[in-house]
Short mmCIF file of C-alpha atoms and ligand atoms in Angstrom, two decimals:
data_model
loop_
_atom_site.label_atom_id
_atom_site.label_comp_id
_atom_site.label_asym_id
_atom_site.label_seq_id
_atom_site.Cartn_x
_atom_site.Cartn_y
_atom_site.Cartn_z
CA GLU A 22 -0.93 23.33 8.14
CA LYS A 23 2.17 21.85 9.26
CA GLY A 24 1.98 22.54 12.28
CA THR A 25 5.04 22.05 14.26
CA TYR A 26 6.09 19.26 11.72
CA PRO A 27 9.03 20.35 9.13
CA HIS A 28 7.24 18.89 6.25
CA PHE A 29 3.66 17.57 5.17
CA MET A 30 5.44 14.03 4.98
CA LEU A 31 6.17 13.85 8.05
CA LYS A 32 2.88 14.71 9.72
CA GLU A 33 1.23 12.63 7.18
CA ILE A 34 3.45 9.34 8.21
CA ASP A 35 2.14 10.38 12.07
CA GLU A 36 -1.31 10.76 11.21
CA GLN A 37 -1.63 7.01 10.45
CA PRO A 38 -2.71 5.55 13.71
CA PHE A 39 -5.42 8.09 13.74
CA VAL A 40 -6.50 7.77 10.12
CA ILE A 41 -7.21 3.81 10.78
CA ARG A 42 -9.05 4.83 14.21
CA LYS A 43 -11.07 7.13 12.06
CA ILE A 44 -11.86 4.31 9.46
CA ILE A 45 -12.88 2.30 12.18
CA GLN A 46 -15.34 4.91 13.73
CA GLU A 47 -16.40 5.86 9.95
CA TYR A 48 -17.14 2.19 8.69
CA GLN A 49 -19.17 1.04 12.02
CA ASN A 50 -22.57 1.43 13.31
CA GLU A 51 -23.78 1.45 16.82
CA ASN A 52 -24.18 -2.19 16.68
CA ASP A 53 -20.74 -2.51 15.94
CA GLU A 54 -21.51 -3.85 12.54
CA ILE A 55 -19.75 -2.60 9.08
CA LYS A 56 -21.86 0.14 7.82
CA LEU A 57 -21.68 0.60 3.99
CA ASP A 58 -23.96 1.63 1.47
CA PRO A 59 -26.11 -1.05 0.21
CA GLU A 60 -25.84 -0.70 -2.93
CA ILE A 61 -21.87 -1.31 -2.65
CA ARG A 62 -23.06 -4.49 -0.87
CA GLN A 63 -25.30 -5.51 -3.23
CA ALA A 64 -22.78 -4.70 -6.43
CA MET A 65 -20.22 -6.65 -4.72
CA LYS A 66 -22.16 -9.64 -4.44
CA ASP A 67 -23.51 -9.48 -7.81
CA CYS A 68 -20.35 -8.89 -9.71
CA ASP A 69 -17.97 -12.45 -10.50
CA ARG A 70 -14.85 -10.66 -10.95
CA ILE A 71 -12.99 -7.34 -9.91
CA TYR A 72 -11.18 -5.20 -11.85
CA ILE A 73 -8.90 -2.78 -9.76
CA ILE A 74 -7.43 -0.04 -11.80
CA ALA A 75 -4.78 2.37 -10.16
CA ALA A 76 -1.78 4.36 -10.75
CA GLY A 77 1.49 4.43 -8.57
CA THR A 78 1.03 4.16 -4.72
CA SER A 79 -2.77 3.41 -5.32
CA TYR A 80 -1.94 0.33 -7.37
CA HIS A 81 0.38 -0.68 -4.86
CA ALA A 82 -2.63 -0.85 -2.64
CA GLY A 83 -4.69 -2.39 -5.09
CA LEU A 84 -2.25 -5.34 -5.01
CA LEU A 85 -2.85 -6.02 -1.42
CA GLY A 86 -6.66 -4.97 -1.63
CA LYS A 87 -6.38 -7.74 -4.25
CA GLN A 88 -5.50 -10.22 -1.16
CA PHE A 89 -8.17 -9.29 1.20
CA ILE A 90 -10.52 -9.55 -1.36
CA GLU A 91 -9.60 -12.93 -2.78
CA LYS A 92 -8.69 -14.83 0.73
CA LEU A 93 -11.64 -13.57 2.61
CA ALA A 94 -14.41 -12.81 -0.08
CA ASN A 95 -13.61 -15.21 -2.80
CA ILE A 96 -13.83 -13.18 -5.45
CA PRO A 97 -11.34 -13.15 -8.12
CA VAL A 98 -9.40 -9.94 -8.79
CA GLU A 99 -7.26 -8.24 -11.61
CA VAL A 100 -5.13 -5.00 -10.57
CA HIS A 101 -4.15 -3.18 -13.48
CA VAL A 102 -2.08 -0.19 -13.74
CA ALA A 103 -4.68 2.26 -14.95
CA SER A 104 -2.03 3.72 -17.83
CA GLU A 105 -2.06 0.33 -19.30
CA PHE A 106 -5.20 -0.87 -19.53
CA SER A 107 -6.55 0.10 -22.54
CA TYR A 108 -3.68 -1.01 -24.53
CA ASN A 109 -4.10 -4.70 -22.96
CA MET A 110 -7.84 -4.82 -22.24
CA PRO A 111 -8.36 -8.29 -20.66
CA LEU A 112 -11.19 -10.40 -21.79
CA LEU A 113 -13.62 -9.33 -19.09
CA SER A 114 -15.91 -11.78 -17.31
CA GLU A 115 -19.74 -11.79 -17.58
CA LYS A 116 -20.42 -9.38 -14.79
CA PRO A 117 -17.44 -7.46 -14.02
CA LEU A 118 -17.03 -4.70 -11.06
CA PHE A 119 -14.74 -2.05 -11.68
CA VAL A 120 -12.95 -0.34 -8.53
CA TYR A 121 -10.92 2.60 -9.16
CA ILE A 122 -8.38 3.47 -6.43
CA SER A 123 -7.19 7.25 -6.31
CA GLN A 124 -6.38 9.23 -3.35
CA SER A 125 -6.97 12.53 -5.29
CA GLY A 126 -9.76 11.03 -7.41
CA GLU A 127 -8.17 12.84 -10.39
CA THR A 128 -6.03 10.76 -11.79
CA ALA A 129 -6.19 11.01 -15.80
CA ASP A 130 -5.31 7.22 -16.69
CA SER A 131 -7.98 6.12 -14.40
CA ARG A 132 -10.23 8.29 -15.68
CA SER A 133 -9.92 7.27 -19.04
CA VAL A 134 -10.20 3.80 -18.30
CA LEU A 135 -13.77 5.11 -15.91
CA VAL A 136 -14.88 6.88 -19.06
CA GLN A 137 -14.35 3.27 -21.33
CA THR A 138 -16.07 0.83 -18.92
CA LYS A 139 -18.98 3.21 -18.26
CA GLU A 140 -19.47 3.02 -22.08
CA LEU A 141 -19.62 -0.51 -21.75
CA GLY A 142 -21.97 -0.23 -19.37
CA HIS A 143 -19.97 -1.79 -16.45
CA PRO A 144 -20.64 -0.76 -12.66
CA ALA A 145 -17.57 1.12 -11.20
CA LEU A 146 -16.85 2.09 -7.36
CA THR A 147 -14.22 4.77 -6.48
CA VAL A 148 -12.34 4.66 -3.36
CA THR A 149 -10.79 7.73 -3.13
CA ASN A 150 -9.73 10.42 -0.19
CA VAL A 151 -11.90 13.10 -2.02
CA PRO A 152 -15.61 12.41 -2.49
CA GLY A 153 -16.37 15.46 -4.64
CA SER A 154 -13.54 14.56 -7.11
CA THR A 155 -13.91 13.67 -10.78
CA LEU A 156 -13.58 9.67 -10.24
CA SER A 157 -15.98 9.75 -7.47
CA ARG A 158 -18.65 11.79 -9.05
CA GLU A 159 -18.52 9.52 -11.92
CA ALA A 160 -18.40 6.27 -10.38
CA ASP A 161 -21.71 4.57 -9.29
CA TYR A 162 -20.83 4.28 -6.00
CA THR A 163 -17.95 6.07 -3.67
CA MET A 164 -16.05 4.48 -0.40
CA HIS A 165 -14.19 7.58 1.30
CA LEU A 166 -10.77 6.78 2.99
CA HIS A 167 -11.43 9.74 5.60
CA ALA A 168 -7.53 9.84 5.83
CA GLY A 169 -7.82 14.24 5.55
CA PRO A 170 -5.90 16.00 3.21
CA GLU A 171 -2.73 14.62 1.87
CA ILE A 172 -0.33 17.53 0.79
CA ALA A 173 2.85 15.55 0.55
CA VAL A 174 3.47 14.25 -3.08
CA ALA A 175 4.67 11.06 -1.54
CA SER A 176 1.72 9.33 -0.57
CA THR A 177 1.73 7.69 2.87
CA LYS A 178 -1.38 8.02 4.95
CA ALA A 179 -3.62 7.11 1.94
CA TYR A 180 -2.05 4.12 1.43
CA THR A 181 -2.67 2.81 4.60
CA ALA A 182 -6.17 4.22 4.59
CA GLN A 183 -6.89 2.60 1.38
CA MET A 184 -5.94 -0.96 2.72
CA ALA A 185 -7.91 -0.91 5.64
CA VAL A 186 -10.94 0.15 3.35
CA LEU A 187 -10.32 -2.53 1.28
CA ALA A 188 -10.07 -5.00 4.15
CA ILE A 189 -13.29 -3.69 5.71
CA LEU A 190 -14.97 -3.97 1.94
CA ALA A 191 -13.66 -7.77 2.23
CA VAL A 192 -14.95 -8.58 4.89
CA ASP A 193 -18.45 -6.88 4.60
CA THR A 194 -18.72 -9.13 0.99
CA ALA A 195 -17.57 -12.18 2.88
CA ARG A 196 -20.33 -11.55 5.39
CA ALA A 197 -22.79 -11.07 3.15
CA LYS A 198 -22.09 -13.67 1.23
CA ASP A 199 -22.16 -15.64 4.48
CA ILE A 200 -18.56 -16.81 4.27
CA GLU A 201 -17.49 -18.01 7.76
CA LEU A 202 -14.35 -15.79 8.68
CA ASP A 203 -12.34 -16.15 11.71
CA PHE A 204 -11.34 -12.23 11.25
CA ASP A 205 -13.01 -9.11 12.60
CA PRO A 206 -11.60 -6.30 10.42
CA MET A 207 -12.10 -3.51 13.60
CA GLN A 208 -10.06 -5.46 16.02
CA GLU A 209 -7.47 -6.23 13.44
CA LEU A 210 -7.39 -2.36 12.35
CA ALA A 211 -6.96 -1.55 16.25
CA ILE A 212 -4.29 -3.54 16.68
CA VAL A 213 -2.57 -2.33 13.49
CA ALA A 214 -3.43 1.43 14.96
CA THR A 215 -1.53 0.60 18.00
CA ALA A 216 1.27 -1.21 16.30
CA MET A 217 2.01 2.22 14.05
CA GLU A 218 2.17 4.08 17.18
CA ALA A 219 4.91 2.15 18.42
CA LEU A 220 6.71 2.46 14.78
CA THR A 221 6.05 6.38 14.68
CA ASP A 222 7.88 6.62 18.04
CA GLN A 223 11.26 4.99 16.76
CA LYS A 224 12.14 7.57 14.30
CA GLU A 225 16.14 7.93 15.60
CA LYS A 226 16.15 4.34 15.36
CA LEU A 227 14.83 4.72 11.46
CA GLU A 228 16.92 8.03 11.13
CA ASP A 229 19.97 5.92 11.81
CA LEU A 230 19.00 3.07 9.53
CA ALA A 231 18.78 5.77 6.79
CA SER A 232 21.97 7.34 6.99
CA GLU A 233 23.74 4.18 7.61
CA TYR A 234 22.61 2.65 4.46
CA LEU A 235 21.36 5.39 2.20
CA SER A 236 23.54 8.34 2.94
CA THR A 237 25.63 8.07 -0.03
CA THR A 238 24.33 4.79 -2.31
CA ARG A 239 23.41 5.50 -5.66
CA ASN A 240 20.95 2.73 -5.93
CA CYS A 241 18.90 0.20 -3.28
CA PHE A 242 16.60 -2.68 -3.65
CA PHE A 243 13.58 -3.94 -1.84
CA ILE A 244 13.34 -7.82 -1.77
CA GLY A 245 9.90 -9.69 -0.06
CA ARG A 246 7.86 -12.44 -0.90
CA GLY A 247 4.20 -12.63 -1.13
CA ILE A 248 2.60 -9.96 0.15
CA ASP A 249 6.03 -8.41 1.45
CA TYR A 250 6.86 -8.18 -2.07
CA TYR A 251 4.20 -5.95 -2.77
CA VAL A 252 4.86 -3.64 0.44
CA GLY A 253 8.83 -3.37 -1.59
CA LEU A 254 7.32 -2.16 -4.52
CA GLU A 255 5.70 0.56 -2.22
CA GLY A 256 9.08 1.16 -0.15
CA SER A 257 11.09 1.36 -3.74
CA LEU A 258 8.34 4.17 -5.01
CA LYS A 259 8.79 6.06 -2.16
CA LEU A 260 12.27 5.99 -1.84
CA LYS A 261 13.17 6.75 -5.83
CA GLU A 262 10.32 9.63 -5.56
CA ILE A 263 11.61 11.65 -2.58
CA SER A 264 15.58 10.75 -2.44
CA TYR A 265 16.31 10.38 -6.13
CA ILE A 266 18.21 7.18 -5.56
CA GLN A 267 17.68 4.52 -7.65
CA ALA A 268 15.31 2.06 -6.16
CA GLU A 269 13.52 -1.31 -7.08
CA GLY A 270 11.47 -3.86 -5.50
CA PHE A 271 11.69 -7.43 -6.76
CA ALA A 272 10.41 -10.79 -5.63
CA GLY A 273 13.07 -12.63 -3.81
CA GLY A 274 12.72 -15.71 -6.15
CA GLU A 275 13.23 -13.50 -9.31
CA LEU A 276 16.64 -12.54 -7.78
CA LYS A 277 18.75 -15.39 -9.60
CA HIS A 278 16.91 -14.97 -12.67
CA GLY A 279 18.72 -11.85 -13.50
CA THR A 280 18.55 -9.50 -10.45
CA ILE A 281 21.16 -10.63 -8.63
CA ALA A 282 23.37 -9.56 -11.08
CA LEU A 283 22.92 -5.82 -10.05
CA ILE A 284 24.40 -6.55 -6.60
CA GLU A 285 27.89 -5.18 -5.84
CA ASP A 286 29.91 -4.76 -2.91
CA GLY A 287 28.10 -1.82 -0.51
CA THR A 288 24.72 -2.30 -2.71
CA PRO A 289 22.09 -1.72 0.08
CA VAL A 290 19.21 -4.43 0.07
CA ILE A 291 16.27 -4.31 2.27
CA ALA A 292 14.54 -7.63 2.79
CA LEU A 293 11.15 -7.82 4.17
CA ALA A 294 10.52 -10.88 6.30
CA THR A 295 6.78 -10.60 8.10
CA GLN A 296 5.51 -13.68 6.78
CA GLU A 297 5.66 -17.11 8.42
CA ASN A 298 5.53 -19.07 5.13
CA VAL A 299 8.08 -17.41 3.45
CA ASN A 300 10.56 -16.52 6.09
CA TYR A 301 13.27 -18.97 5.47
CA SER A 302 13.08 -18.54 1.96
CA ILE A 303 13.57 -14.78 1.91
CA ARG A 304 16.12 -15.19 4.65
CA GLY A 305 18.05 -17.53 1.96
CA ASN A 306 17.73 -14.88 -0.49
CA VAL A 307 19.36 -12.45 2.27
CA GLN A 308 22.65 -14.76 2.57
CA GLU A 309 22.78 -14.95 -1.23
CA VAL A 310 23.20 -11.29 -1.85
CA GLU A 311 25.23 -10.65 1.40
CA ALA A 312 27.52 -13.16 -0.34
CA ARG A 313 28.14 -10.60 -3.13
CA GLY A 314 29.15 -8.10 -1.23
CA ALA A 315 25.64 -6.54 -0.36
CA ASN A 316 25.24 -4.32 2.41
CA SER A 317 21.41 -5.96 3.76
CA MET A 318 18.91 -4.84 6.16
CA ILE A 319 16.09 -7.27 7.41
CA ILE A 320 13.03 -6.01 8.42
CA SER A 321 10.98 -8.46 10.26
CA MET A 322 7.87 -9.05 12.65
CA GLU A 323 7.91 -9.83 16.17
CA GLY A 324 7.88 -13.94 16.54
CA LEU A 325 9.44 -14.22 13.30
CA ASN A 326 12.54 -12.12 14.09
CA LYS A 327 16.20 -13.54 14.46
CA ASP A 328 19.42 -11.70 16.23
CA GLY A 329 20.96 -9.44 13.92
CA ASP A 330 17.22 -8.03 12.19
CA ALA A 331 17.95 -4.34 11.78
CA PHE A 332 14.16 -3.49 12.77
CA VAL A 333 11.41 -5.55 14.13
CA ILE A 334 7.62 -4.58 13.79
CA PRO A 335 5.11 -5.51 16.42
CA GLN A 336 2.97 -8.70 15.64
CA VAL A 337 -0.10 -7.95 13.73
CA HIS A 338 -2.26 -10.22 12.03
CA ASP A 339 -0.54 -12.03 8.61
CA LEU A 340 -2.87 -9.87 6.04
CA MET A 341 -2.56 -6.64 7.80
CA THR A 342 1.40 -6.74 8.01
CA PRO A 343 1.52 -4.39 4.96
CA LEU A 344 -0.46 -1.53 6.94
CA VAL A 345 2.56 -1.80 9.53
CA SER A 346 5.28 -2.67 7.75
CA VAL A 347 5.34 0.31 5.18
CA ILE A 348 5.84 2.36 7.94
CA PRO A 349 9.58 2.26 8.66
CA LEU A 350 10.33 2.16 4.63
CA GLN A 351 7.96 5.56 4.84
CA LEU A 352 10.27 7.04 7.40
CA ILE A 353 13.61 5.70 6.31
CA SER A 354 12.83 7.22 2.89
CA TYR A 355 12.14 10.62 4.38
CA TYR A 356 15.33 10.14 6.33
CA ALA A 357 17.23 9.40 3.07
CA ALA A 358 15.98 12.69 1.55
CA LEU A 359 16.43 14.72 4.16
CA HIS A 360 19.98 13.75 4.49
CA ARG A 361 20.23 14.17 0.97
CA ASP A 362 18.87 17.56 1.02
CA CYS A 363 16.16 16.75 -1.64
CA ASP A 364 12.75 18.74 -1.30
CA VAL A 365 10.75 16.05 0.53
CA ASP A 366 7.25 17.35 0.10
CA LYS A 367 7.84 18.86 -3.56
CA PRO A 368 10.21 16.48 -5.30
CA ARG A 369 11.54 17.28 -8.78
CA ASN A 370 9.21 16.94 -11.57
CA LEU A 371 6.53 15.26 -9.81
CA ALA A 372 2.48 16.80 -9.26
CA LYS A 373 0.76 15.64 -6.65
CA SER A 374 -1.87 14.59 -8.86
CA VAL A 375 -1.57 13.65 -12.40
CA THR A 376 -4.23 15.22 -14.56
CA VAL A 377 -2.83 14.46 -17.84
CA GLU A 378 -2.40 10.90 -19.41
O1 LIG B 401 -4.26 10.31 -6.65
P1 LIG B 401 -4.05 8.71 -7.20
O2 LIG B 401 -3.81 8.02 -6.03
O3 LIG B 401 -4.56 8.63 -8.10
O4 LIG B 401 -2.51 9.29 -7.50
C1 LIG B 401 -1.99 7.97 -7.73
C2 LIG B 401 -0.33 8.35 -8.01
O5 LIG B 401 -0.09 9.23 -8.96
C3 LIG B 401 -0.06 8.41 -6.60
O6 LIG B 401 0.40 7.35 -6.33
C4 LIG B 401 1.71 8.77 -6.92
O7 LIG B 401 2.14 7.27 -7.43
C5 LIG B 401 2.37 8.97 -5.88
N1 LIG B 401 3.31 10.02 -5.80
C6 LIG B 401 3.13 8.23 -4.88
O8 LIG B 401 3.57 8.45 -3.79
#
């Protein structure tokens, strides 16, 4: 039930800090160790490469899951869009592990890859919000997102939950492989939950930004570098699916290879600047688009922010920024859709789970 909320999407955005705290609780034992099915731990230890298969928002979470697993657990990861996988089946490593990320656990495109890889005899782990779902039943192992039912077609809390669970999985694997880490996922996630709360309390400001930048525009671009780029992809999917604004996410460095031709007077450009190593370059990209007339908005992080940034998120661990920086993007999309009189929870032409290929 929506309770006092006008839309499920807004309720689900607000639930994110609670979901993160629930995940901390569910994945920790009484000795404060990571609680995980020992078979999953073994499968992670045994594999020589991970193939993440997913669609839409879950694919975007997969792109960030790759960062966690490669940086923390030192296992190479490939991330594939489910519907494309069979056409371009990569050469597989000797001991692959397939990880299916799916909120619903019913996405037909992902299921068809699962059937194929099972036939080849490869182990499969499903990360899902619905443990009894098809992808969960048909895989060897399941990790539960514990996000509670997600009703709005636009996925919000499942995305942040997917990243949290993948971060925990990566750290568990690192520990199982005796890799020394200076990263306690539960502590970092607790900081994330508090930061999320600070953001869901700033709805008015985000509503103002949505009306200032997006109330009449036909298009909007998101730019970022490194992990900010992946969050931009998610921000653009959110905006396009519920507000019908043509929104695209681009890597900052790709602008001058074509995209910048699209910038006209007043084109909104939302730039993410939460990473120290690319802060200078992404701000350079913002100057380039502004010089061509763009109406740019910088979303940065405390410690890296500059005067004139439109919105600043609280400071969290570098790897954890996507869980936090996506919140203003979700809320800006929500208010943009609302101001444009769109059906926020049930956007046209879309279904909550896509059960046909
Ligand atoms: O249930 P799944 O996570 O497998 O769904 C995948 C996509 O269909 C889904 O994320 C879709 O892109 C959402 N509408 C995005 O908000």
